[in-house]
Short mmCIF file of C-alpha atoms in Angstrom, two decimals:
data_model
loop_
_atom_site.label_atom_id
_atom_site.label_comp_id
_atom_site.label_asym_id
_atom_site.label_seq_id
_atom_site.Cartn_x
_atom_site.Cartn_y
_atom_site.Cartn_z
CA MET A 47 -9.27 25.56 10.28
CA SER A 48 -10.21 22.06 9.01
CA LEU A 49 -8.91 18.71 10.28
CA ALA A 50 -8.61 15.30 8.67
CA ALA A 51 -9.79 12.45 10.93
CA PRO A 52 -6.67 10.50 11.96
CA PRO A 53 -6.74 6.86 13.18
CA LEU A 54 -8.65 6.27 16.42
CA SER A 55 -7.39 4.18 19.35
CA LEU A 56 -8.79 3.24 22.75
CA TYR A 57 -6.85 3.53 26.00
CA VAL A 58 -8.22 1.75 29.06
CA HIS A 59 -6.73 2.49 32.48
CA MET A 60 -6.63 -0.20 35.16
CA PRO A 61 -5.37 1.73 38.21
CA TRP A 62 -4.40 -0.90 40.76
CA CYS A 63 -1.04 -2.58 41.34
CA VAL A 64 0.30 -4.85 44.08
CA LYS A 65 2.77 -2.23 45.31
CA LYS A 66 3.69 1.25 44.16
CA CYS A 67 7.26 1.41 42.82
CA PRO A 68 9.40 4.26 44.16
CA TYR A 69 10.11 5.70 40.65
CA CYS A 70 6.51 5.53 39.41
CA ASP A 71 4.55 8.72 38.77
CA PHE A 72 1.66 6.98 36.93
CA ASN A 73 -1.87 6.99 38.31
CA SER A 74 -1.42 3.65 40.10
CA HIS A 75 -2.61 2.60 43.55
CA GLY A 76 -1.12 -0.22 45.63
CA LEU A 77 -3.42 -2.90 47.03
CA ARG A 78 -4.51 -2.37 50.60
CA GLY A 79 -7.07 -4.28 52.67
CA GLU A 80 -10.02 -5.57 50.67
CA PRO A 81 -9.45 -6.51 47.01
CA PRO A 82 -10.50 -3.84 44.54
CA PRO A 83 -13.98 -4.19 42.95
CA TYR A 84 -12.63 -5.40 39.64
CA ALA A 85 -15.96 -6.52 38.11
CA ALA A 86 -17.76 -3.34 39.15
CA TYR A 87 -14.92 -1.24 37.73
CA VAL A 88 -15.31 -2.93 34.32
CA ASP A 89 -19.01 -2.11 34.32
CA LEU A 90 -18.15 1.53 35.04
CA LEU A 91 -15.62 1.49 32.21
CA MET A 92 -18.48 0.63 29.89
CA ALA A 93 -20.57 3.47 31.36
CA ASP A 94 -17.66 5.85 30.83
CA LEU A 95 -17.27 4.74 27.20
CA ASP A 96 -21.02 5.17 26.60
CA ALA A 97 -20.92 8.69 28.02
CA ASP A 98 -17.91 9.69 25.92
CA LEU A 99 -19.57 8.38 22.78
CA ARG A 100 -22.65 10.45 23.56
CA ASP A 101 -20.61 13.53 24.36
CA PHE A 102 -18.45 13.37 21.26
CA GLY A 103 -21.22 12.25 18.90
CA ALA A 104 -20.44 12.74 15.23
CA ALA A 105 -16.68 13.17 15.92
CA VAL A 106 -16.41 9.43 16.70
CA GLN A 107 -19.42 7.95 14.91
CA GLY A 108 -18.48 5.25 12.43
CA ARG A 109 -14.72 5.57 13.05
CA GLY A 110 -12.93 2.24 13.44
CA ILE A 111 -10.64 1.38 16.35
CA VAL A 112 -7.10 0.52 15.21
CA SER A 113 -5.71 -0.34 18.64
CA VAL A 114 -6.70 -0.95 22.28
CA PHE A 115 -4.23 -0.58 25.11
CA PHE A 116 -4.89 -1.74 28.70
CA GLY A 117 -2.50 0.26 30.82
CA GLY A 118 -2.03 0.75 34.56
CA GLY A 119 -1.34 0.05 37.30
CA THR A 120 -1.23 -3.63 36.52
CA PRO A 121 -4.01 -4.70 34.13
CA SER A 122 -3.08 -8.38 34.57
CA LEU A 123 -4.66 -8.17 38.05
CA PHE A 124 -7.95 -8.30 36.12
CA ALA A 125 -9.07 -11.81 35.22
CA PRO A 126 -9.27 -12.69 31.51
CA GLU A 127 -13.05 -12.93 31.79
CA LEU A 128 -13.26 -9.28 32.81
CA VAL A 129 -10.96 -8.17 29.97
CA ALA A 130 -13.15 -10.19 27.59
CA ARG A 131 -16.28 -8.51 28.99
CA PHE A 132 -14.88 -5.07 28.24
CA LEU A 133 -13.62 -5.98 24.76
CA ASP A 134 -16.95 -7.58 23.83
CA GLY A 135 -18.83 -4.50 25.02
CA ALA A 136 -16.47 -2.14 23.18
CA ARG A 137 -16.89 -4.10 19.93
CA GLU A 138 -20.69 -3.73 20.29
CA ARG A 139 -20.25 0.05 20.43
CA LEU A 140 -17.39 0.71 18.01
CA PRO A 141 -16.14 -1.01 14.84
CA PHE A 142 -12.76 -2.70 15.41
CA ALA A 143 -10.35 -2.90 12.51
CA ALA A 144 -9.74 -6.42 11.28
CA ASP A 145 -6.12 -6.20 12.38
CA CYS A 146 -6.82 -4.23 15.56
CA GLU A 147 -3.88 -4.46 17.97
CA VAL A 148 -4.98 -5.21 21.55
CA THR A 149 -2.23 -4.82 24.16
CA LEU A 150 -2.32 -5.74 27.85
CA GLU A 151 0.36 -4.56 30.25
CA THR A 152 1.44 -7.29 32.66
CA ASN A 153 3.72 -7.54 35.67
CA PRO A 154 5.68 -10.81 35.82
CA GLY A 155 4.94 -11.03 39.56
CA THR A 156 1.15 -10.96 39.21
CA VAL A 157 0.18 -13.35 36.43
CA GLU A 158 -0.87 -16.83 37.44
CA HIS A 159 0.45 -19.72 35.34
CA GLY A 160 -1.97 -20.50 32.52
CA ARG A 161 -3.75 -17.16 32.53
CA PHE A 162 -2.17 -16.15 29.25
CA ASP A 163 -4.40 -18.69 27.47
CA GLY A 164 -7.40 -16.77 28.82
CA TYR A 165 -6.14 -13.37 27.71
CA LEU A 166 -5.50 -14.74 24.20
CA LYS A 167 -9.03 -16.10 24.01
CA ALA A 168 -10.37 -12.79 25.32
CA GLY A 169 -8.91 -11.03 22.28
CA VAL A 170 -5.62 -9.70 23.68
CA ASN A 171 -3.12 -10.27 20.84
CA ARG A 172 -0.13 -8.35 22.29
CA LEU A 173 1.44 -8.32 25.76
CA SER A 174 3.75 -5.79 27.36
CA PHE A 175 5.89 -7.07 30.23
CA GLY A 176 7.18 -4.64 32.86
CA ILE A 177 10.56 -6.33 33.28
CA GLN A 178 12.78 -3.23 33.89
CA SER A 179 15.89 -5.33 34.63
CA PHE A 180 17.18 -8.91 34.80
CA ASP A 181 19.44 -8.09 37.73
CA ASP A 182 17.83 -9.13 41.04
CA ASP A 183 19.67 -6.46 42.98
CA LYS A 184 18.44 -3.74 40.62
CA LEU A 185 14.90 -5.10 40.75
CA LYS A 186 14.94 -4.79 44.56
CA ARG A 187 16.24 -1.24 44.34
CA LEU A 188 13.40 -0.44 41.92
CA GLY A 189 10.81 -1.90 44.27
CA ARG A 190 9.74 -4.59 41.81
CA ILE A 191 7.93 -7.63 43.16
CA HIS A 192 9.42 -10.16 40.73
CA SER A 193 12.84 -11.75 40.28
CA ALA A 194 14.75 -12.15 37.04
CA ALA A 195 13.89 -15.87 36.99
CA GLU A 196 10.20 -15.10 37.46
CA ALA A 197 10.35 -12.59 34.61
CA GLU A 198 11.83 -15.16 32.23
CA ALA A 199 9.34 -17.78 33.39
CA ALA A 200 6.41 -15.43 32.77
CA VAL A 201 7.55 -14.63 29.23
CA LYS A 202 8.06 -18.30 28.43
CA SER A 203 4.60 -19.07 29.83
CA ALA A 204 3.13 -16.49 27.45
CA GLN A 205 5.05 -18.04 24.55
CA ASP A 206 3.72 -21.49 25.51
CA ALA A 207 0.21 -20.03 25.39
CA GLY A 208 0.78 -18.93 21.78
CA TYR A 209 1.99 -15.31 22.12
CA THR A 210 4.65 -14.18 19.64
CA ASN A 211 3.83 -10.45 19.69
CA PHE A 212 5.03 -9.07 23.01
CA ASN A 213 7.09 -6.16 24.33
CA LEU A 214 9.64 -6.13 27.13
CA ASP A 215 10.11 -2.90 29.10
CA LEU A 216 13.70 -2.27 30.18
CA MET A 217 15.27 0.63 32.07
CA TYR A 218 18.86 1.79 32.02
CA ALA A 219 20.90 4.22 34.15
CA LEU A 220 19.64 2.38 37.21
CA PRO A 221 21.07 2.96 40.72
CA THR A 222 24.81 2.05 40.66
CA GLN A 223 24.38 0.43 37.23
CA THR A 224 27.48 0.04 35.01
CA LEU A 225 27.66 -0.06 31.23
CA ASP A 226 28.25 -3.84 31.39
CA GLY A 227 25.17 -4.22 33.56
CA ALA A 228 22.98 -2.29 31.12
CA LEU A 229 24.24 -4.40 28.21
CA ALA A 230 23.64 -7.63 30.22
CA ASP A 231 20.01 -6.63 30.60
CA VAL A 232 19.69 -6.17 26.86
CA GLU A 233 21.32 -9.57 26.21
CA ARG A 234 18.85 -11.33 28.56
CA ALA A 235 15.97 -9.54 26.84
CA VAL A 236 17.07 -10.39 23.31
CA ALA A 237 17.50 -14.06 24.32
CA LEU A 238 13.72 -14.21 24.92
CA SER A 239 13.01 -13.17 21.31
CA PRO A 240 10.45 -10.45 21.95
CA ALA A 241 8.89 -8.69 18.99
CA HIS A 242 9.45 -5.28 20.60
CA ILE A 243 11.65 -3.79 23.31
CA SER A 244 11.07 -0.48 25.10
CA HIS A 245 14.36 0.78 26.51
CA TYR A 246 14.23 3.99 28.48
CA GLN A 247 16.27 5.88 31.04
CA LEU A 248 15.25 5.93 34.70
CA THR A 249 14.42 9.52 35.58
CA LEU A 250 13.47 11.06 38.94
CA GLU A 251 9.89 12.26 38.56
CA PRO A 252 8.30 14.75 40.98
CA ASN A 253 6.13 13.39 43.80
CA THR A 254 7.76 9.97 43.80
CA ALA A 255 9.67 8.22 46.57
CA PHE A 256 12.87 8.39 44.49
CA ALA A 257 12.48 12.14 44.05
CA ALA A 258 12.22 12.58 47.79
CA ASN A 259 15.21 10.32 48.50
CA PRO A 260 17.25 10.07 45.29
CA PRO A 261 19.25 6.88 44.78
CA PRO A 262 22.83 7.02 43.40
CA LEU A 263 22.31 7.21 39.62
CA PRO A 264 24.89 7.25 36.83
CA ASP A 265 25.71 10.73 35.58
CA ASP A 266 24.55 12.04 32.19
CA ASP A 267 27.68 11.03 30.34
CA HIS A 268 27.51 7.44 31.63
CA ALA A 269 23.79 7.28 30.88
CA TRP A 270 24.41 8.46 27.32
CA ALA A 271 27.17 5.82 26.88
CA MET A 272 24.67 3.18 28.04
CA GLN A 273 22.04 4.37 25.59
CA GLU A 274 24.45 4.35 22.64
CA ALA A 275 25.90 0.95 23.47
CA CYS A 276 22.48 -0.63 24.00
CA GLU A 277 21.16 0.92 20.80
CA ALA A 278 24.04 -0.65 18.88
CA ARG A 279 23.48 -4.09 20.45
CA LEU A 280 19.73 -3.97 19.77
CA ALA A 281 20.38 -3.01 16.11
CA GLU A 282 22.83 -5.87 15.83
CA ALA A 283 20.18 -8.24 17.14
CA GLY A 284 17.65 -7.06 14.53
CA TYR A 285 15.70 -4.52 16.55
CA GLY A 286 15.25 -1.29 14.60
CA GLN A 287 14.92 1.90 16.60
CA TYR A 288 11.81 3.80 15.40
CA GLU A 289 11.23 6.05 18.41
CA ILE A 290 13.48 7.50 21.13
CA SER A 291 12.83 4.55 23.39
CA ALA A 292 11.22 1.91 21.13
CA TYR A 293 12.86 -0.89 19.15
CA ALA A 294 11.11 -3.54 17.08
CA GLN A 295 11.67 -6.45 14.80
CA PRO A 296 10.58 -5.78 11.19
CA GLY A 297 6.83 -5.37 10.98
CA ARG A 298 6.37 -5.37 14.77
CA ARG A 299 6.17 -1.68 15.62
CA CYS A 300 3.50 -0.80 18.20
CA THR A 301 0.41 0.48 16.40
CA HIS A 302 -1.02 2.09 19.52
CA ASN A 303 2.06 4.10 20.43
CA LEU A 304 2.66 5.04 16.80
CA ASN A 305 -0.83 6.57 16.78
CA TYR A 306 0.11 8.70 19.78
CA TRP A 307 3.38 9.86 18.23
CA GLN A 308 1.72 10.64 14.89
CA PHE A 309 -0.82 12.80 16.68
CA GLY A 310 -3.67 10.40 16.13
CA ASP A 311 -6.87 10.28 18.16
CA TYR A 312 -7.67 8.16 21.19
CA LEU A 313 -10.48 7.80 23.65
CA GLY A 314 -9.27 7.58 27.27
CA ILE A 315 -11.45 5.37 29.48
CA GLY A 316 -10.86 4.74 33.20
CA ALA A 317 -9.55 6.58 36.27
CA GLY A 318 -7.09 9.25 35.23
CA ALA A 319 -7.14 8.26 31.50
CA HIS A 320 -6.38 10.95 28.96
CA GLY A 321 -7.96 11.20 25.54
CA LYS A 322 -7.54 13.35 22.39
CA LEU A 323 -10.13 13.77 19.68
CA SER A 324 -10.04 15.73 16.43
CA ASP A 325 -13.39 17.31 15.56
CA GLY A 326 -13.08 17.71 11.80
CA ALA A 327 -16.30 19.65 11.39
CA ALA A 328 -15.41 22.15 14.10
CA GLY A 329 -11.70 22.19 13.18
CA LYS A 330 -10.64 21.72 16.77
CA VAL A 331 -8.53 19.32 18.83
CA HIS A 332 -10.28 18.28 22.01
CA ARG A 333 -8.51 16.90 25.10
CA ARG A 334 -10.31 15.22 27.98
CA TRP A 335 -9.02 13.46 31.06
CA LYS A 336 -10.82 11.54 33.75
CA THR A 337 -10.88 11.93 37.53
CA ARG A 338 -7.71 10.33 38.87
CA HIS A 339 -8.66 8.55 42.09
CA PRO A 340 -10.40 5.20 41.48
CA ARG A 341 -12.95 5.74 44.23
CA ALA A 342 -14.00 9.17 43.00
CA TYR A 343 -14.07 7.88 39.43
CA MET A 344 -16.28 4.97 40.43
CA ASP A 345 -18.59 7.12 42.50
CA ALA A 346 -19.23 9.20 39.37
CA ALA A 347 -20.81 6.07 37.76
CA GLY A 348 -20.39 7.33 34.21
CA GLY A 349 -21.70 10.79 35.07
CA ALA A 350 -20.19 14.20 34.51
CA ALA A 351 -18.11 13.94 37.71
CA ARG A 352 -15.97 11.26 35.96
CA ILE A 353 -14.34 14.07 33.94
CA GLY A 354 -11.30 15.62 35.62
CA GLY A 355 -10.68 18.12 32.84
CA ASP A 356 -11.91 19.00 29.41
CA GLY A 357 -11.06 21.56 26.77
CA ILE A 358 -10.01 22.61 23.29
CA VAL A 359 -6.27 22.93 22.61
CA ALA A 360 -5.51 26.53 21.76
CA ALA A 361 -4.15 27.17 18.29
CA ASP A 362 -0.86 28.63 19.65
CA GLU A 363 -0.34 25.44 21.76
CA LEU A 364 -0.86 22.99 18.89
CA PRO A 365 2.64 23.22 17.39
CA PHE A 366 4.23 22.30 20.72
CA GLU A 367 1.76 19.48 21.32
CA TYR A 368 2.31 18.11 17.85
CA MET A 369 6.14 18.21 18.07
CA LEU A 370 6.06 16.72 21.57
CA ASN A 371 4.90 13.54 19.92
CA ALA A 372 6.03 13.56 16.29
CA LEU A 373 9.65 14.43 16.89
CA ARG A 374 10.11 11.32 19.02
CA LEU A 375 9.97 9.25 15.83
CA ILE A 376 13.44 8.49 14.46
CA ASP A 377 12.25 8.75 10.85
CA GLY A 378 10.05 11.75 11.57
CA VAL A 379 6.77 12.52 9.84
CA PRO A 380 5.80 14.19 6.53
CA LEU A 381 5.57 17.96 7.00
CA ALA A 382 2.11 17.78 5.34
CA ASP A 383 0.86 15.81 8.35
CA PHE A 384 1.36 18.86 10.58
CA ALA A 385 -1.37 20.76 8.70
CA ALA A 386 -3.62 17.70 8.40
CA ARG A 387 -3.49 16.93 12.13
CA THR A 388 -3.49 20.47 13.57
CA GLY A 389 -5.35 22.46 10.93
CA LEU A 390 -2.54 25.03 10.96
CA PRO A 391 -0.54 25.99 7.89
CA ALA A 392 3.13 25.01 7.74
CA GLU A 393 3.93 28.75 7.63
CA SER A 394 2.86 29.03 11.26
CA ILE A 395 5.98 27.13 12.35
CA ALA A 396 8.37 28.58 9.76
CA ALA A 397 10.44 30.54 12.30
CA PRO A 398 11.06 27.76 14.86
CA LEU A 399 11.67 25.32 12.01
CA ALA A 400 14.34 27.56 10.54
CA GLU A 401 15.97 28.01 13.95
CA ALA A 402 15.98 24.26 14.71
CA ARG A 403 17.48 23.49 11.32
CA GLY A 404 20.08 26.21 11.81
CA ARG A 405 21.13 24.64 15.07
CA GLY A 406 21.54 21.28 13.40
CA TRP A 407 18.60 19.76 15.33
CA LEU A 408 16.37 19.00 12.32
CA VAL A 409 17.20 17.46 8.96
CA GLU A 410 17.30 19.93 6.06
CA ASP A 411 14.23 18.63 4.22
CA ASP A 412 11.31 20.85 3.27
CA ARG A 413 9.00 17.81 3.01
CA ARG A 414 9.74 16.13 6.32
CA LEU A 415 10.00 16.87 10.05
CA CYS A 416 12.85 14.74 11.35
CA THR A 417 15.47 15.17 14.04
CA THR A 418 19.20 14.72 13.41
CA PRO A 419 21.21 12.58 15.86
CA LEU A 420 22.11 15.84 17.61
CA GLY A 421 18.44 16.77 17.78
CA GLN A 422 17.62 13.38 19.31
CA ARG A 423 20.14 13.96 22.06
CA PHE A 424 18.68 17.40 22.83
CA LEU A 425 15.11 16.56 22.05
CA ASN A 426 13.57 18.50 24.93
CA ASP A 427 15.26 21.66 23.66
CA VAL A 428 14.07 21.00 20.12
CA ILE A 429 10.46 20.54 21.24
CA ALA A 430 10.63 23.57 23.53
CA SER A 431 11.53 25.77 20.53
CA PHE A 432 7.95 25.29 19.28
CA LEU A 433 6.30 26.72 22.40
CA GLY A 434 4.03 29.60 21.50
#
């Protein structure tokens, strides 16, 4: 089994947030007591990166970074100087593409006025705002620390600093939300002229406060009506849907997320970060994830204890892992990419492919893997059909 080397990205996890939201199942930790050791954490991120580069050796050597994504938690709790320190150190270790996309997630309730200038100078050329809604009542129900007015002010502050490439995160099917309410959120978002909008349904994830005490959510039919109506409004406003929950102006698709969905490679640095690396010489796909709790991660100081899990993806699991990502793309992917990214022949998925096409879930095209509108609606079922 041989593998072509796909594009390589870098994911950096910043685990702290002001307050944990009741729907959130990410590896995020609310602030308590003493401020987190932000500067020390950045130093340990560099130690983690150094250790991964040693461990993976030739599999990463000389490969350029096409995107960097600072996720969280709330990365905007870190001062621009600390973000710059990490980016400068990463560039010393890895070649960055000339057009490398560098995204920082930010919460409208945590960014001080004027800080966006600093992030831009640090090398962050794309922002992602966790807005979720422009309805103050819904924001309170979601446990957000900002108001709708603060969200709009934060976006305008970023625009004043010179940002034109930014994403707004929106949720729909919120507690007691109506179709008109979901559309109103989209209208407020479009009015801010973002380059990109992520629009996704609120779901009750295990081990969250909402899972333990579920709020009153719209039923599936109402949620589907919201999705269809919002899709149509976004299209009318010039935002093309290219992934189940992603919409972009022409030429503004997210490079980092596209690399995930196209089964590209990424190094995962930071507490709880996940990474995937194709070892072309060995013909294997390697997954590694880091110790989740920030304290344990930091205590490891770049040593072996920073690794929470490590292993090679089994050949019979690769079709499912590939489809879990690729089939989220509205236009799909070339069928030839399946072999290039997994090392498996297309014949290995012939049976589930035929079944999915027979059910009307996949487009009848021998050169492309692409869901039909029906397949998009039942995407979990489509993906599950590729389980070994």
